[in-house]
Short mmCIF file of C-alpha atoms and ligand atoms in Angstrom, two decimals:
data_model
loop_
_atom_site.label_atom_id
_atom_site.label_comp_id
_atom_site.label_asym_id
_atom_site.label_seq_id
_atom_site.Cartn_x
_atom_site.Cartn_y
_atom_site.Cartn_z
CA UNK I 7 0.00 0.00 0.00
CA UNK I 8 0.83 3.63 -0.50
CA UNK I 9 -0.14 5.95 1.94
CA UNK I 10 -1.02 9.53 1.07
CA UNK I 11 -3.61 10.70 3.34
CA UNK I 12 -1.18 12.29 6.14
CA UNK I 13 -3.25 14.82 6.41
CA UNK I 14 -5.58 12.64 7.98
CA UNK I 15 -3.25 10.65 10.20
CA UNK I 16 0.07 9.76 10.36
CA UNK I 17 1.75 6.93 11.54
CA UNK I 18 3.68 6.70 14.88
CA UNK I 19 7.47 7.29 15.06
CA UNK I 20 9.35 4.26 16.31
CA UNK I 21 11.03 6.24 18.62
CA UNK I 22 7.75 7.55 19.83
CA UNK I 23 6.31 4.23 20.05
CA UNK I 24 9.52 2.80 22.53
CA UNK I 25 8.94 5.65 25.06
CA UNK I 26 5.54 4.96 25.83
CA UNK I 27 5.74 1.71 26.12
CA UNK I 28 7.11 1.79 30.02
CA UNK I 29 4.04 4.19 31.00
CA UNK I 30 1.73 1.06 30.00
CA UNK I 31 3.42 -1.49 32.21
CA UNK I 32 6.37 -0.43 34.92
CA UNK I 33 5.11 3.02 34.78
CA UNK I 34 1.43 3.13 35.35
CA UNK I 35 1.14 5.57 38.44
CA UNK I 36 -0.99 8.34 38.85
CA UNK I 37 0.90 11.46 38.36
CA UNK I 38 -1.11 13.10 41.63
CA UNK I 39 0.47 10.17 43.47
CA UNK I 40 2.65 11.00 45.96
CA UNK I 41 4.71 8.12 46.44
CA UNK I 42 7.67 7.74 43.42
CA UNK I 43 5.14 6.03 40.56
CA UNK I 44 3.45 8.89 41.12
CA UNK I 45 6.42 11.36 40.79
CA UNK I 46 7.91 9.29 37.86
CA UNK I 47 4.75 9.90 36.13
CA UNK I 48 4.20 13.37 36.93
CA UNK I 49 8.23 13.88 35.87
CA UNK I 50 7.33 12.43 32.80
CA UNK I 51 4.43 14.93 31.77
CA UNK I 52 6.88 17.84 32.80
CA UNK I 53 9.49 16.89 30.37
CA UNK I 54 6.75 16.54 27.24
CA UNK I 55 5.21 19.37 28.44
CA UNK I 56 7.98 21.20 27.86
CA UNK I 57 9.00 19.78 24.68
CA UNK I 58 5.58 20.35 23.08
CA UNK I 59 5.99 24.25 24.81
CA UNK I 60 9.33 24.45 22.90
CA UNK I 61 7.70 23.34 19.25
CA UNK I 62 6.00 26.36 19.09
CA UNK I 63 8.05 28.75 21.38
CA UNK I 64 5.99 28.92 24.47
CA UNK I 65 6.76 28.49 28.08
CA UNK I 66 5.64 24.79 29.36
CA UNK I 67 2.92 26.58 31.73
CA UNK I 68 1.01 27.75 28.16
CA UNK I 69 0.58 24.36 27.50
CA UNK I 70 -2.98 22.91 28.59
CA UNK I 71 -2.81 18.88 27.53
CA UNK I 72 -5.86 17.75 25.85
CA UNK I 73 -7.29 14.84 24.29
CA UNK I 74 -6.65 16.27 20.73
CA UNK I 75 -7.22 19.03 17.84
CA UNK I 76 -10.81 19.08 18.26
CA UNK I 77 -11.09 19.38 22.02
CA UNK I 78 -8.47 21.83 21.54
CA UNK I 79 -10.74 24.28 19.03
CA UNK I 80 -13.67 23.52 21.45
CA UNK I 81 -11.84 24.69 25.00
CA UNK I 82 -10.43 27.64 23.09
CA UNK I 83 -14.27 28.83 21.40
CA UNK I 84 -16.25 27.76 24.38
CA UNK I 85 -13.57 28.78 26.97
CA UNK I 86 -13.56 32.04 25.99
CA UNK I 87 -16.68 32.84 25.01
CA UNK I 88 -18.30 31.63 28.14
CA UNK I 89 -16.51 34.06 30.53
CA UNK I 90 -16.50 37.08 27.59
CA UNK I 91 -19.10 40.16 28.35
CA UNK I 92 -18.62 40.70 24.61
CA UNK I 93 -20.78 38.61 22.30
CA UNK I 94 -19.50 38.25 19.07
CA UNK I 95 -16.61 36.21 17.36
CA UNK I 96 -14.90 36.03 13.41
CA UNK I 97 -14.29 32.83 11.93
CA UNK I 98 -14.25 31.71 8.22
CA UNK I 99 -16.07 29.49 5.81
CA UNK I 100 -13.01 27.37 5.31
CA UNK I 101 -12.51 25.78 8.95
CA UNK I 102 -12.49 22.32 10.07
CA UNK I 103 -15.79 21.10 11.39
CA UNK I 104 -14.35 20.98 14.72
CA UNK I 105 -14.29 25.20 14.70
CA UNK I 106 -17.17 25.45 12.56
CA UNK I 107 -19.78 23.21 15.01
CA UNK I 108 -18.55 24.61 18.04
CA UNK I 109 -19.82 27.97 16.15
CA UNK I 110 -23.28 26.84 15.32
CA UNK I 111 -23.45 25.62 18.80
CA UNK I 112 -22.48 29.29 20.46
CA UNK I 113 -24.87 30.48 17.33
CA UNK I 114 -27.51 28.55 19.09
CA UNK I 115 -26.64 29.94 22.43
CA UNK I 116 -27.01 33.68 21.31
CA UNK I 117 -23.63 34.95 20.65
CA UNK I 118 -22.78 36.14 16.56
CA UNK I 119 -20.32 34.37 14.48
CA UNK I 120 -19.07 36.20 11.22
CA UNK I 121 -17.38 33.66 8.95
CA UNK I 122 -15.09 35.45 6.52
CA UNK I 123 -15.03 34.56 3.19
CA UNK I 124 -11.96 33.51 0.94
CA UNK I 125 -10.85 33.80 -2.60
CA UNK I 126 -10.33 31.73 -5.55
CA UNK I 127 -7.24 29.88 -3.17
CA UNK I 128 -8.62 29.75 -0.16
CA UNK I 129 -7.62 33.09 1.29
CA UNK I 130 -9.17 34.73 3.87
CA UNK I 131 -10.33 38.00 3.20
CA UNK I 132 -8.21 40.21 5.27
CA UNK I 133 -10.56 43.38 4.67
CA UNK I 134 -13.29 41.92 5.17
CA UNK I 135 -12.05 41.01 8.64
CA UNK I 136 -10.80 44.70 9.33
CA UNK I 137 -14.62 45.45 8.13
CA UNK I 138 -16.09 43.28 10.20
CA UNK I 139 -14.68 43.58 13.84
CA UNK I 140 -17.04 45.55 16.24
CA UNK I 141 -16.82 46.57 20.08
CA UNK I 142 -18.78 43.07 20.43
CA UNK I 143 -15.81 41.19 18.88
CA UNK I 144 -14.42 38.76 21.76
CA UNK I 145 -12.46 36.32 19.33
CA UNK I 146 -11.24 35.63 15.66
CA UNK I 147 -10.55 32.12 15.27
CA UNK I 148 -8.77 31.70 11.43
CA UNK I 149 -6.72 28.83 10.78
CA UNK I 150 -3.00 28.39 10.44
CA UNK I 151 -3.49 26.26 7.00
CA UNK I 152 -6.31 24.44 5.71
CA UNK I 153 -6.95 20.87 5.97
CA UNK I 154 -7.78 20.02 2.32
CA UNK I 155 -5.90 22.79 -0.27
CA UNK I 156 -2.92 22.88 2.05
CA UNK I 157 -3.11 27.17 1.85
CA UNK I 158 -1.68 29.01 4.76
CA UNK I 159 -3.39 31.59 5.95
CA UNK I 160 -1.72 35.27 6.50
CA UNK I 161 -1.63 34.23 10.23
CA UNK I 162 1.01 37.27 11.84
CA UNK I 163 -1.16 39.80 9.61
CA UNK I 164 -4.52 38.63 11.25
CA UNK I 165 -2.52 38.34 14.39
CA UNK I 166 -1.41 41.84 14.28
CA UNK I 167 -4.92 43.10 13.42
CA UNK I 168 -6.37 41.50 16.55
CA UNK I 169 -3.65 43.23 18.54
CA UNK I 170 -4.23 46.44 17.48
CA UNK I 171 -8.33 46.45 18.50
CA UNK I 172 -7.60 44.20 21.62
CA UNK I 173 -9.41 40.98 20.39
CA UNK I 174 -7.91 37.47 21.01
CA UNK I 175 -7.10 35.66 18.33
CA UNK I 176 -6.84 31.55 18.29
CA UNK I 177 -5.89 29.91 15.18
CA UNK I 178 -5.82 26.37 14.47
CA UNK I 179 -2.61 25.09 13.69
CA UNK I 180 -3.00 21.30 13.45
CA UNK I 181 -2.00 21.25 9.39
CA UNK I 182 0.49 23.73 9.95
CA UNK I 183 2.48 22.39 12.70
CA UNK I 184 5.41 20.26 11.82
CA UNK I 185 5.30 21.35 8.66
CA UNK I 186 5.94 25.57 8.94
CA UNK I 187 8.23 26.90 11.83
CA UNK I 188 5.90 28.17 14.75
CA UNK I 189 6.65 30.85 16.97
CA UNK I 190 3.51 31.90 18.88
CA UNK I 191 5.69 34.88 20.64
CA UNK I 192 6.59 36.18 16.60
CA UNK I 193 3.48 35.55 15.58
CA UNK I 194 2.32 37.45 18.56
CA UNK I 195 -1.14 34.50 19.13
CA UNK I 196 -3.15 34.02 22.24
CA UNK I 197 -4.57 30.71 21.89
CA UNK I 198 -3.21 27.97 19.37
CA UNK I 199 -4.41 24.04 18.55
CA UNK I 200 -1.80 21.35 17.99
CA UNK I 201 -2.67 17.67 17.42
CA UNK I 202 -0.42 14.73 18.20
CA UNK I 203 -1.60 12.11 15.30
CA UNK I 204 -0.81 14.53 12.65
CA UNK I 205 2.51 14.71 13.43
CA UNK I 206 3.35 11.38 13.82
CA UNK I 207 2.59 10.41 17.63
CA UNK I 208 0.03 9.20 18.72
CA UNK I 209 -4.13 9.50 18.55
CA UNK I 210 -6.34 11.19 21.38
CA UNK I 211 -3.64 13.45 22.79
CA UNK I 212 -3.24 17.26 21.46
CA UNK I 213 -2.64 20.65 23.22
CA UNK I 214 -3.82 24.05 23.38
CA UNK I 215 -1.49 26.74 23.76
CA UNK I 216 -2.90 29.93 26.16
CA UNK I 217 -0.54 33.19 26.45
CA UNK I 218 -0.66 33.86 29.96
CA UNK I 219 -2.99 36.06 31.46
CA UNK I 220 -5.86 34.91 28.71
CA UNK I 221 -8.67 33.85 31.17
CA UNK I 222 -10.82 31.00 29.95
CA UNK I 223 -13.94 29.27 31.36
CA UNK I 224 -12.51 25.80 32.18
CA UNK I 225 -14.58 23.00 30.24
CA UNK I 226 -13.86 19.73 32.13
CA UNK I 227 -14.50 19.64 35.97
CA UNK I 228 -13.10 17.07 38.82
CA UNK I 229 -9.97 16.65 39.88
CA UNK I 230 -8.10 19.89 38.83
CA UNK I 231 -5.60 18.69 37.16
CA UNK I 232 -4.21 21.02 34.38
CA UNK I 233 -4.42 23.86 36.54
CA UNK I 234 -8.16 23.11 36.97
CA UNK I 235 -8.42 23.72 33.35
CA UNK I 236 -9.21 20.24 32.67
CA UNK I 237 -9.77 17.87 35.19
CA UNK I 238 -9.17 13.69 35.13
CA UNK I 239 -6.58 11.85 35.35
CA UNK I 240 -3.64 12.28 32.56
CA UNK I 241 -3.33 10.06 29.86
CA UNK I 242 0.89 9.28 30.87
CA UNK I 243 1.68 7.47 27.27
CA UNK I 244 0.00 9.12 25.38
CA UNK I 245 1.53 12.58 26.46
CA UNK I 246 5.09 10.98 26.31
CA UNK I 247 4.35 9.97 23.18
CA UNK I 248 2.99 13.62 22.31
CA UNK I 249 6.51 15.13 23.77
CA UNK I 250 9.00 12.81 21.81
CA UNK I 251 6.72 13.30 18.62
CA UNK I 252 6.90 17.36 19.53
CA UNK I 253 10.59 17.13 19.92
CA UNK I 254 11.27 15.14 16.63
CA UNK I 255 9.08 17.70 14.75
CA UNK I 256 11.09 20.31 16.05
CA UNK I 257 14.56 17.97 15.99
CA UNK I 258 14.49 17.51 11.86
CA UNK I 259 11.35 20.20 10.50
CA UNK I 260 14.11 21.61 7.93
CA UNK I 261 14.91 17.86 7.02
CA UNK I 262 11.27 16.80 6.52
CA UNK I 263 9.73 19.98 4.63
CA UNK I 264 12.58 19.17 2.21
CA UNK I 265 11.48 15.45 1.87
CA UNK I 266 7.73 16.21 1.85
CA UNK I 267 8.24 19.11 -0.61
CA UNK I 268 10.30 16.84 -2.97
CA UNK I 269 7.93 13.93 -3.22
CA UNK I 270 5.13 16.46 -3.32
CA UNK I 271 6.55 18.60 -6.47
CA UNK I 272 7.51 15.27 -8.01
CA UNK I 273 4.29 13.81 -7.63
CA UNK I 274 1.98 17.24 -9.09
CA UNK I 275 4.74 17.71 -11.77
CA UNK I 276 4.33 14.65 -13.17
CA UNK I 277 0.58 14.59 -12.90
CA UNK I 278 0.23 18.18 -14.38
CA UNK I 279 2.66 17.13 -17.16
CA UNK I 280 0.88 13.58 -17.98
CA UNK I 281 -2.80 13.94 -17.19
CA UNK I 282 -5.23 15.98 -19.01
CA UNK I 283 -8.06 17.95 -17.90
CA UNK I 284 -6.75 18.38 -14.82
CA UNK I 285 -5.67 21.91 -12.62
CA UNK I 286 -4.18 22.16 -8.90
CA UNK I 287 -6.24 23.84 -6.28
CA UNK I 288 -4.89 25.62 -3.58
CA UNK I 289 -2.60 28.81 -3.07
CA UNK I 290 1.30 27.68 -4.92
CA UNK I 291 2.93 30.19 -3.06
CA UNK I 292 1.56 29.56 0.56
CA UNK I 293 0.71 25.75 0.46
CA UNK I 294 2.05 23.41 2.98
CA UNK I 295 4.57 21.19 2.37
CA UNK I 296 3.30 18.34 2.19
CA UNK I 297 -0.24 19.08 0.17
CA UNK I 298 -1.46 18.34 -3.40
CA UNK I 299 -4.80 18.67 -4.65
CA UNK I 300 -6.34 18.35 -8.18
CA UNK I 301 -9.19 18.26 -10.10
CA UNK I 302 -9.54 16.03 -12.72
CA UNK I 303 -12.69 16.60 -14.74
CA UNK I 304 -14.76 14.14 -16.10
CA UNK I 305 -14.42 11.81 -12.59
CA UNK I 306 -15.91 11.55 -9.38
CA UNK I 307 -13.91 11.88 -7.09
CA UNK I 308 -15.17 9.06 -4.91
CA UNK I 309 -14.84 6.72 -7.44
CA UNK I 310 -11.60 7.54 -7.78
CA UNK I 311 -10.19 7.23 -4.52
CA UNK I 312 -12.27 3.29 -4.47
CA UNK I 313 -10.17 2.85 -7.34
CA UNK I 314 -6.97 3.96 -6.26
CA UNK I 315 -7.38 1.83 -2.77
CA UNK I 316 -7.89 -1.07 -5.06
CA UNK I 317 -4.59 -0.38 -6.80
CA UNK I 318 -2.89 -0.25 -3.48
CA UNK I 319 -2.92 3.95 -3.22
CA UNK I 320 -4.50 5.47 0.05
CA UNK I 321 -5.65 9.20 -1.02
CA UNK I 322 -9.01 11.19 -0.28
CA UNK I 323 -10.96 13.47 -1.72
CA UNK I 324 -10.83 16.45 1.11
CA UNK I 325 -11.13 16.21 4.69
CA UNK I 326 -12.07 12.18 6.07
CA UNK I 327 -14.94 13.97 8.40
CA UNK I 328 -16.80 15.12 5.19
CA UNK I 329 -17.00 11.13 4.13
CA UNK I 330 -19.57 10.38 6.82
CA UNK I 331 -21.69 13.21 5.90
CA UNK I 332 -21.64 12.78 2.25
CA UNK I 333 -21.62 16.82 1.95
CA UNK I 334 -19.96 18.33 -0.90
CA UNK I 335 -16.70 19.98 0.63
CA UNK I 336 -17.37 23.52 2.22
CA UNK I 337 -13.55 24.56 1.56
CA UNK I 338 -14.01 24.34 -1.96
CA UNK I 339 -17.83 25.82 -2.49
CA UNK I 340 -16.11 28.99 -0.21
CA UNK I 341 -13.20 29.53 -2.40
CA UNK I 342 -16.07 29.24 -5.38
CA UNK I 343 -15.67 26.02 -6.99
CA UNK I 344 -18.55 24.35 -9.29
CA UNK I 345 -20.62 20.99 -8.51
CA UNK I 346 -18.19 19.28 -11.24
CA UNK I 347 -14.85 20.57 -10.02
CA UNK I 348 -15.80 19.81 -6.69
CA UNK I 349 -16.95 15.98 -7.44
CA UNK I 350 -13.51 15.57 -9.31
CA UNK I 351 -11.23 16.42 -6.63
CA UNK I 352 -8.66 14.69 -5.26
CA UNK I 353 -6.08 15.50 -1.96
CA UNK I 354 -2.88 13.40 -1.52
CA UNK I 355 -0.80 14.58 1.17
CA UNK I 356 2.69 12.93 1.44
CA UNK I 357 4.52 12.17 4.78
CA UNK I 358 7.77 11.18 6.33
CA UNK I 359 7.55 7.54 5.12
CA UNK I 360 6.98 8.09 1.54
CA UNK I 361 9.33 7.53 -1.57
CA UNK I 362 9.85 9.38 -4.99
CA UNK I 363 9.74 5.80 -6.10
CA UNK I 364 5.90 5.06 -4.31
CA UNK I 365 5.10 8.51 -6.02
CA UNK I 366 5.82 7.01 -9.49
CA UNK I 367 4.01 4.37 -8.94
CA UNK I 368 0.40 6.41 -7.87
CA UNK I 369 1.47 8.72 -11.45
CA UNK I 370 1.46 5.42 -13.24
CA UNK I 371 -1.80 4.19 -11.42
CA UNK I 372 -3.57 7.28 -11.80
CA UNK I 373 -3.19 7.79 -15.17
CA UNK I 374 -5.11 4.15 -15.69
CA UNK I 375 -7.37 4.91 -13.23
CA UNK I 376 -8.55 8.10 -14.69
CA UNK I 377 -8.68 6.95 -17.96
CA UNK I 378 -10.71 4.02 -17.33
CA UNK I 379 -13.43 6.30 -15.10
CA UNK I 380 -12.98 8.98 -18.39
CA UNK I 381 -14.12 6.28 -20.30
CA UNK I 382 -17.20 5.92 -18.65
CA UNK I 383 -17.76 9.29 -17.73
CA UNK I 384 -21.12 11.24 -18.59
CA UNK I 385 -19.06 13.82 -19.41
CA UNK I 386 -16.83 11.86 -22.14
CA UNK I 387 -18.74 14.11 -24.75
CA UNK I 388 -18.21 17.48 -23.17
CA UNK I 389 -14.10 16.98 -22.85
CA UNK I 390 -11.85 15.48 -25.36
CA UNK I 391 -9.69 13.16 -23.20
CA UNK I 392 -7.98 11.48 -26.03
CA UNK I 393 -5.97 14.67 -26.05
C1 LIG V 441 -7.24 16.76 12.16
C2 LIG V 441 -7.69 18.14 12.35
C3 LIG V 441 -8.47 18.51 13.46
C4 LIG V 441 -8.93 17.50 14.48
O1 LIG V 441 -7.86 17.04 15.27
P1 LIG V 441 -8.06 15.67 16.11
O2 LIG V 441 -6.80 15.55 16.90
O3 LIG V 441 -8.21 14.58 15.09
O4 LIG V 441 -9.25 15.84 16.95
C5 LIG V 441 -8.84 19.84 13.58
N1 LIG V 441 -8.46 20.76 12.68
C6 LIG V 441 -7.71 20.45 11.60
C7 LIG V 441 -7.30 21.53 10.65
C8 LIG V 441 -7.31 19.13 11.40
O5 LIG V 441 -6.59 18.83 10.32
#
């Protein structure tokens, strides 16, 4: 098999794997113990505490440990919006569902959400935002890159914007971490979402980064652990794993955007250059590294992935939420594309474990595939494929 959905998930680092092992069997103490399992395990959280801090340039108390990107986005919407007098908050039509359901849910509950539009590449409208922010404006939430066209938002402008009209500003970074350099002092952020599984560690574990002194409305009650932010007891392995997988990230990011931006400009070159009927979506300039998404006309795009998985290739057509749902993609009907580009779309995101050689082989697969679903197609008529 060839995987190329690491936008969805990545696979664990070995390295990752080996030091959580011990907090599964020798290691299994409570971290609020006081006798030494206890302090081994609470030593342990300390130390990948402060590697995920480092990641991102933040001191370890910033960190609040969660059990991934989505909890993140919720404890950062509902969090502050719950203890905010003001009642209003800026988002954009190109989220991930776990920013844009928390929204509906606060819609529900009274307070105004603005979702900012984007352009042709998935852009946020930056004047739009300027437009749009009022004395009711307690948050803009924009994200750090998108989940299916790979385009990287103008985060430090937005950033700089919310500074200047004293409004917080979270942005989720989950696509963009590991992949871009992070600096949440440079970028000058108050609240920021990380995810462990995307960056090769493991599932269920994430964290949300709060400046200090940003008050928010804690969302899980008990035991006070995490500062009373979130209470119950921590999940030992999985942070560990989270740590080592932060430090690695951090360890070789010039090493892997170079091998995810090879195989990734290898594999769209020769697609671009062999396949009709087919453009790239997405900003080129401001894409992350390890993104590439098409449209080929003339195929459905869920055909073609059924296809591909039966030659061996793991892609997707956007984000894997949308697949339950059955919805057309909301990233691409915001940046304005039509029912057929949309149903011909295709994402294949590249990781750390991928070859130029595995990216021959999906060129050579593709190309079959295609031409056997062009060949079929309703609209064989409309395009000349033979071309
Ligand atoms: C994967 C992802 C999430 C959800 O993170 P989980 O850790 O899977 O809950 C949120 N936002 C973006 C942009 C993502 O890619």
């Amino acid at each position: 098999m060839i995987y190329l959905d690491s936008a969805a998930s990545t696979p664990i680092h070995e390295e990752v794997l080996q030091e959580m092992l011990p907090y599964f069997k020798e290691q299994y103490g409570n971290p609020s113990s006081i006798h030494r399992y206890g302090r081994l395990a609470a030593k342990a959280i300390d130390i990948a505490r402060k590697r995920i801090a480092e990641l991102i340039n933040a001191k370890q108390n910033e960190i609040l440990l969660t059990s991934g990107g989505t909890e993140s986005n919720n404890t950062a919407l509902f969090g502050i919006m719950r203890q905010n007098k003001a009642r209003q908050i800026i988002t954009s039509d190109i989220e991930h569902d776990a920013i844009l359901e928390p929204c509906k849910r606060l819609q529900r509950e009274g307070f105004d959400v603005i979702y900012l539009p984007v352009d042709n590449y998935g852009t946020v409208d930056i004047e739009k935002l300027k437009n749009s922010i009022t004395k009711e404006t307690a948050l803009v939430s924009i994200m750090f890159a998108n989940n299916e066209v790979g385009t990287i938002q103008p985060i430090k402008e937005i950033a700089q914007i919310c500074k200047q009209h004293n409004i917080l500003f979270h942005t989720d970074a989950i696509q963009a971490v590991g992949k871009i350099p992070i600096d949440v002092k440079d970028i000058g952020v108050d609240l920021l979402s990380i995810s462990s599984h995307k960056i090769n560690g493991p599932k269920g574990i994430g964290a949300l980064y709060i400046k200090n002194g940003t008050k928010l409305a804690p969302f899980i009650l008990g035991g006070g652990q995490e500062n009373g932010m979130r209470s119950g007891t921590e999940n030992v392995a999985n942070i560990v794993g989270f740590g080592k997988a932060c430090y690695l990230a951090k360890e070789n990011l010039d090493k892997n955007v170079i091998h995810m931006k090879n195989l990734r400009d290898h594999l769209t070159s020769r697609i671009i250059n062999e396949i009709s009927h087919v453009s790239i979506n997405g900003s080129m300039e401001n894409k992350t590294p390890n993104n590439t998404h098409f449209t080929f006309l003339g195929v459905n795009g869920e055909d073609l992935i059924i296809k591909l998985d039966e030659h061996g290739v793991a892609a997707s057509t956007g984000s894997a939420c949308s697949v339950k749902t059955q919805k057309a993609s909301h990233v691409l009907m915001a940046m304005g594309f039509s029912h057929e580009q949309i149903t011909g779309s295709l994402r294949m995101t590249v990781g750390l474990y991928n070859t130029i050689s595995e990216m021959d082989q999906t060129v050579d697969i593709l190309k079959k595939v295609i031409q056997e679903l062009r060949s079929v197609s309703p609209f064989k008529t409309k395009y000349d494929f033979t071309s």
